[in-house]
């Protein structure tokens, strides 16, 4: 494994990085973010159109679909910055998951939806989890029954992030097999306003909006089936997993900076609390936890970019380590800030809440450990 | 448990059965911090008071029960396991013992009965903005003017100041000498002119904490507890009670029961219910063993003549273990950590709940539990205390 | 669970405690101990006869066997003191395991051996573990085949502590069932010098001596079968488990005291290293780990003394916690002592080695966790 | 790895195949600390030297190889995975770079070739009794007398002083000012009159460390490296190399391979081989993931222009992770931790081994690994350094 040649950014990547940093630093201060998060359920995050104008929404799409063909490095640049600023805009749901799934569809579907998505006019949600089964990757009890010109969808989807703002749902429904099987899962695109779709909307602890969705005899056309390829579903989920890891790395690095700053400024017993050895050593351990995650992020980015065989194993290792690091860093940051970190008006606790949500998304720690072992054995034999 | 204790436990259970209404039980069930719904806490306080059980640990002369430590422990555990709402604790557990020790006869007869009955609910004006664990650095001033103290300054992390009718607070009456010197302990009505309150919304979206502002507030000098400038000694006495009064193992039992509930509904990544997942049940057993070890330690404290050392240990282990248990419950809860279900926690909520049936509190509980190692002497302060007072390190 | 009435020692227990303390403090300093440990394999620990004269060896036996009927409190008094002083004498092997097993035997056997054991003239070893299977409680592949007047024993026993000094072996051999079954295991008493017993002797890291033992067509009389009751085997192993837990609690408390003393005396950078906050907090965590183990020891002692249903669950919890605490405390003690703790001539490292051995004896941490769960479920249902 | 690197790896493998004898391989396999059997280490040193590979990281002008950092990494890993014995490191990794930077031309030409060839084996006189991590408090005195320094005092934790023929040491040449001032860096023959050695038996029963006593030892002033009283700067430069030179991830791979071996022979309490026990394999995977993260971090260090910060991180994580891996290997080893098999670790041992076949080193390895967070800047010192130098905390 060699990193040297891959750590440098291309000129385009450097420009993207600078632009994202600049925009978010200027517009996305914590108080503005808090106003967005504390708004009513139905109010969507307001920076979406600017994201579109700056070209960010086109980033991961193929040039043939109007995109910029961005790879994992571009995704990680965007998401690390989103993590640093706790960005609420639904890039994950609309672009990576919804848009990503639509990219698997036939050309007429892509033509129909992708331009509106890239322009920031259409938002998506990805409905996959089902009640009590959020830790399994392939559990799908929702059924898709084929009749001559259509599919009928029945089932319940849980914790569908961004659904309240979405016009489109991309959802998983089982075409064949048993509920836990990896094969036989179809990805469908469904207009949220079609008959039989019922949504209960709510706020989430990380300042987003989500829905519980019931599908009751929902009829969609045959073309609504985007793919039934388990490999494509994996690609979609892996990319989302990778993106939230990058987001977490950004959030952790922000938490560490603000904790160090706070401890240097805050005085107790006549000295800055950053001079207490026990706190210093805890900050060091937080820094180490962050650097280890960061290392895995770099290697995973390169492995995905190079389509290396090792990418699955690295991604599993990354997500596992992010979970561990996020706990350690969040807990330490809150403890060292003290009471203020437990208030809604101070930013530290919001990083903690976002990181907590991320650690349960796209495979919890046990899932990743199992997956790491699977691909590790595979690698050792090859 | 001996026969007398079993009979006593049955009496407590019978009382709970007859008096803890569904609504009050719900208030207990829906607790996501050390505080229950305020109105329900008051209602339950009055029910206990009618039975003479609102302050069991007080001496009998002041309206306590004279129960043995074992009986007090049984009583607290039965209440907790029955999901009784917690009472507002500051009057009973902190101010009461202080007044018994430092108060004038007038103060005792004025305040103790009203604490016992729940007529007065006290809040604590203690921490100040920017002071954190360094309590002695407080700067709220009280200047003598005739028969009054005139108080100016601000207190923060004052739990339920927006609901309480009384406040006890530490104020600076002199600036010479060490920071600990020159502090006095005062009592005040919350409706005095010049007291204003600013509510603090917590990370879970609810209000439990406040900042309290004093702007030329006149507090009668008769409300001084102990001697002027010797409030630090009073405060330290109070801290002892804050740390020693609580049995964390009762909380842990309740939290562990919730983990078991969730693990019977939620599925792990391997397709098994968490309760059948070998990783999960092992982690749970590890925490249960620590909870058991702490429970025994708490009993050693009760039966010890000199529990000081172990009391700080119990607070430290109790809070850190509570954090680990809620962390495990969130591991089982999975993605259901996300829904913010503040409304579903209200006493009169009648709608549906998202996620496992007995987990509506879990998300907020996990978040709020992070505060347990911060307030009432942070984990760092506890370790400093143990290092000095128990291990003799300087 | 109520402790008050059980924490006080009786007059006799107090006397025992004072006597053990006094004897070991006066005679068992670390340098004497080191000389014993570093001697050749065949040299037995020299204090055994004094232990006998002070009546300690008679402690756990029934009065009818010439003992004092001592219970768990007496055992814990002895073993906590053994732990504090790192006593090498084979009380565990000879008295609790060997003698305890013989107590299950018929009267003629008890008459034959117990007086010599109690007098300190005969040592025992308990041969149970078999190669590669030291973590299982009931794994016995050694076979006992019955012919008309005798048993023939065949098999291999591993890490048999104290065997080099023992005249008698008590060993497990399977009379029926499969290798992992709890039922069908016989406890046999075997003269070590009988034909077919081959011993390879060696030193152990905790200053003891042990053997690998091969049993090749070893013939013993019918009366050599002491018991085939699985409950009695459990009793034996549980008592040994309890004793090493008490020993570990004593050793941990000694480690903490010496670490505190060392940190107060040792100066670096112009101050005592005990004044560094990071070290202070680590010592606090060590102290807490020790107190939690201590609490479980008290409760387990009471539960065994009262034959409470809860005793198995408590013992499993105790051994599990002792394992965790012993690691934390040993590692901390070595780290804070620095280089000197890594030398043979300084005592700290020897506590670490003894605690390491204990944590693998009579059920490792995973075994105890499993056992705890078994009895916990049982308790919750009753 | 690019094609050139693959070809290079194959060349290294071929060389190892042809030159690493069974006996030398055994010396590597039987290592239970950072040191291999001394005679084997020397033999292997000379074999590498003949190939020009005894100090690959040195500049070519001094006999190094000019390899890229990647190639050096590949070389070290191949050696480690083939169980080559470690060389005595102090000359190559520490004194060599110091002489190149601070040495006179005479010193360079006197010593560097002999380090390279293995003719001189150096030990390090650095720590003193009672000083521990506080290196600057050293008190071994060197007084100028004509062309000599006369040295009196004692050094401790001097690895292989009983075998080495040379020592480099820090001595006090002045007592004014800060403790760091007044220290000088001297070179000496171990056979000088007045040098005596006391061997220190380690916890594992073997001798690797010594205490060295200086009694009126006369060291020529030409053996001073750098300026008089400026040895602290030389020492700090040396520390950089001590910390930065080592790739812990190579050690971890070797340790993890042993854990896997043991887990294929030993049975868990549930009757499964450890390698099939879900708890065990999960714990192993967690450690493998940390080892992987560290391996990548070490590569970031190699490819960074300013690796200072991450170097301390790598040392801290590397040593603490090594401890965790050996702890897990002992969990699988179970009761076989007990047999003391010192003889079985000797190179010419031909008897049987107790316990799993590839675990004869495990017990001693576990014990010795506790030292890794003590020497060369303890874990506490590393955290202090990172706090100050990286996080900017004061």
PDB file of N, CA, C and O in Angstrom, chain A residues 185-206:
ATOM      1  N   UNK A 185     -33.651  -7.758  -4.633  1.00  0.00           N
ATOM      2  CA  UNK A 185     -34.127  -6.452  -4.163  1.00  0.00           C
ATOM      3  C   UNK A 185     -34.140  -5.481  -5.338  1.00  0.00           C
ATOM      4  O   UNK A 185     -33.121  -5.277  -5.998  1.00  0.00           O
ATOM      5  N   UNK A 186     -35.293  -4.895  -5.600  1.00  0.00           N
ATOM      6  CA  UNK A 186     -35.390  -3.902  -6.658  1.00  0.00           C
ATOM      7  C   UNK A 186     -35.296  -2.498  -6.101  1.00  0.00           C
ATOM      8  O   UNK A 186     -35.755  -2.218  -4.991  1.00  0.00           O
ATOM      9  N   UNK A 187     -34.654  -1.614  -6.884  1.00  0.00           N
ATOM     10  CA  UNK A 187     -34.665  -0.190  -6.549  1.00  0.00           C
ATOM     11  C   UNK A 187     -35.726   0.477  -7.416  1.00  0.00           C
ATOM     12  O   UNK A 187     -35.648   0.426  -8.646  1.00  0.00           O
ATOM     13  N   UNK A 188     -36.700   1.120  -6.787  1.00  0.00           N
ATOM     14  CA  UNK A 188     -37.809   1.745  -7.508  1.00  0.00           C
ATOM     15  C   UNK A 188     -37.811   3.241  -7.290  1.00  0.00           C
ATOM     16  O   UNK A 188     -37.461   3.723  -6.206  1.00  0.00           O
ATOM     17  N   UNK A 189     -38.198   3.961  -8.314  1.00  0.00           N
ATOM     18  CA  UNK A 189     -38.418   5.396  -8.146  1.00  0.00           C
ATOM     19  C   UNK A 189     -39.929   5.649  -8.081  1.00  0.00           C
ATOM     20  O   UNK A 189     -40.690   5.126  -8.905  1.00  0.00           O
ATOM     21  N   UNK A 190     -40.326   6.386  -7.052  1.00  0.00           N
ATOM     22  CA  UNK A 190     -41.754   6.594  -6.800  1.00  0.00           C
ATOM     23  C   UNK A 190     -42.010   8.070  -6.537  1.00  0.00           C
ATOM     24  O   UNK A 190     -41.316   8.691  -5.726  1.00  0.00           O
ATOM     25  N   UNK A 191     -42.984   8.619  -7.243  1.00  0.00           N
ATOM     26  CA  UNK A 191     -43.438   9.981  -6.963  1.00  0.00           C
ATOM     27  C   UNK A 191     -44.092   9.986  -5.586  1.00  0.00           C
ATOM     28  O   UNK A 191     -44.988   9.196  -5.308  1.00  0.00           O
ATOM     29  N   UNK A 192     -43.626  10.875  -4.709  1.00  0.00           N
ATOM     30  CA  UNK A 192     -44.119  10.814  -3.343  1.00  0.00           C
ATOM     31  C   UNK A 192     -45.615  11.083  -3.253  1.00  0.00           C
ATOM     32  O   UNK A 192     -46.280  10.684  -2.293  1.00  0.00           O
ATOM     33  N   UNK A 193     -46.171  11.768  -4.279  1.00  0.00           N
ATOM     34  CA  UNK A 193     -47.576  12.144  -4.190  1.00  0.00           C
ATOM     35  C   UNK A 193     -48.536  11.120  -4.780  1.00  0.00           C
ATOM     36  O   UNK A 193     -49.735  11.351  -4.862  1.00  0.00           O
ATOM     37  N   UNK A 194     -47.990   9.987  -5.189  1.00  0.00           N
ATOM     38  CA  UNK A 194     -48.834   8.977  -5.809  1.00  0.00           C
ATOM     39  C   UNK A 194     -49.730   8.338  -4.736  1.00  0.00           C
ATOM     40  O   UNK A 194     -49.427   8.383  -3.539  1.00  0.00           O
ATOM     41  N   UNK A 195     -50.844   7.764  -5.184  1.00  0.00           N
ATOM     42  CA  UNK A 195     -51.804   7.222  -4.238  1.00  0.00           C
ATOM     43  C   UNK A 195     -51.228   6.032  -3.480  1.00  0.00           C
ATOM     44  O   UNK A 195     -50.540   5.196  -4.044  1.00  0.00           O
ATOM     45  N   UNK A 196     -51.512   5.952  -2.190  1.00  0.00           N
ATOM     46  CA  UNK A 196     -51.072   4.823  -1.371  1.00  0.00           C
ATOM     47  C   UNK A 196     -49.809   5.093  -0.589  1.00  0.00           C
ATOM     48  O   UNK A 196     -49.409   4.282   0.249  1.00  0.00           O
ATOM     49  N   UNK A 197     -49.159   6.232  -0.876  1.00  0.00           N
ATOM     50  CA  UNK A 197     -47.970   6.591  -0.098  1.00  0.00           C
ATOM     51  C   UNK A 197     -48.408   7.493   1.049  1.00  0.00           C
ATOM     52  O   UNK A 197     -48.977   8.559   0.831  1.00  0.00           O
ATOM     53  N   UNK A 198     -48.153   7.021   2.279  1.00  0.00           N
ATOM     54  CA  UNK A 198     -48.520   7.847   3.422  1.00  0.00           C
ATOM     55  C   UNK A 198     -47.280   8.147   4.250  1.00  0.00           C
ATOM     56  O   UNK A 198     -46.523   7.248   4.619  1.00  0.00           O
ATOM     57  N   UNK A 199     -47.055   9.436   4.542  1.00  0.00           N
ATOM     58  CA  UNK A 199     -45.853   9.838   5.298  1.00  0.00           C
ATOM     59  C   UNK A 199     -46.207  10.475   6.633  1.00  0.00           C
ATOM     60  O   UNK A 199     -47.063  11.367   6.687  1.00  0.00           O
ATOM     61  N   UNK A 200     -45.545  10.040   7.706  1.00  0.00           N
ATOM     62  CA  UNK A 200     -45.560  10.767   8.978  1.00  0.00           C
ATOM     63  C   UNK A 200     -44.211  11.453   9.124  1.00  0.00           C
ATOM     64  O   UNK A 200     -43.185  10.792   9.224  1.00  0.00           O
ATOM     65  N   UNK A 201     -44.249  12.780   9.158  1.00  0.00           N
ATOM     66  CA  UNK A 201     -42.992  13.542   9.151  1.00  0.00           C
ATOM     67  C   UNK A 201     -42.575  13.957  10.565  1.00  0.00           C
ATOM     68  O   UNK A 201     -43.431  14.212  11.411  1.00  0.00           O
ATOM     69  N   UNK A 202     -41.294  14.059  10.768  1.00  0.00           N
ATOM     70  CA  UNK A 202     -40.798  14.504  12.076  1.00  0.00           C
ATOM     71  C   UNK A 202     -39.393  15.075  11.953  1.00  0.00           C
ATOM     72  O   UNK A 202     -38.717  14.910  10.936  1.00  0.00           O
ATOM     73  N   UNK A 203     -38.968  15.755  13.030  1.00  0.00           N
ATOM     74  CA  UNK A 203     -37.596  16.252  13.120  1.00  0.00           C
ATOM     75  C   UNK A 203     -36.688  15.144  13.652  1.00  0.00           C
ATOM     76  O   UNK A 203     -37.146  14.226  14.333  1.00  0.00           O
ATOM     77  N   UNK A 204     -35.416  15.267  13.363  1.00  0.00           N
ATOM     78  CA  UNK A 204     -34.463  14.312  13.933  1.00  0.00           C
ATOM     79  C   UNK A 204     -33.451  15.044  14.819  1.00  0.00           C
ATOM     80  O   UNK A 204     -33.304  16.272  14.715  1.00  0.00           O
ATOM     81  N   UNK A 205     -32.762  14.295  15.664  1.00  0.00           N
ATOM     82  CA  UNK A 205     -31.867  14.929  16.646  1.00  0.00           C
ATOM     83  C   UNK A 205     -30.717  15.669  15.986  1.00  0.00           C
ATOM     84  O   UNK A 205     -30.105  16.533  16.606  1.00  0.00           O
ATOM     85  N   UNK A 206     -30.418  15.338  14.736  1.00  0.00           N
ATOM     86  CA  UNK A 206     -29.315  16.011  14.060  1.00  0.00           C
ATOM     87  C   UNK A 206     -29.794  17.118  13.139  1.00  0.00           C
ATOM     88  O   UNK A 206     -29.110  17.489  12.185  1.00  0.00           O
TER      89      UNK A 206
END
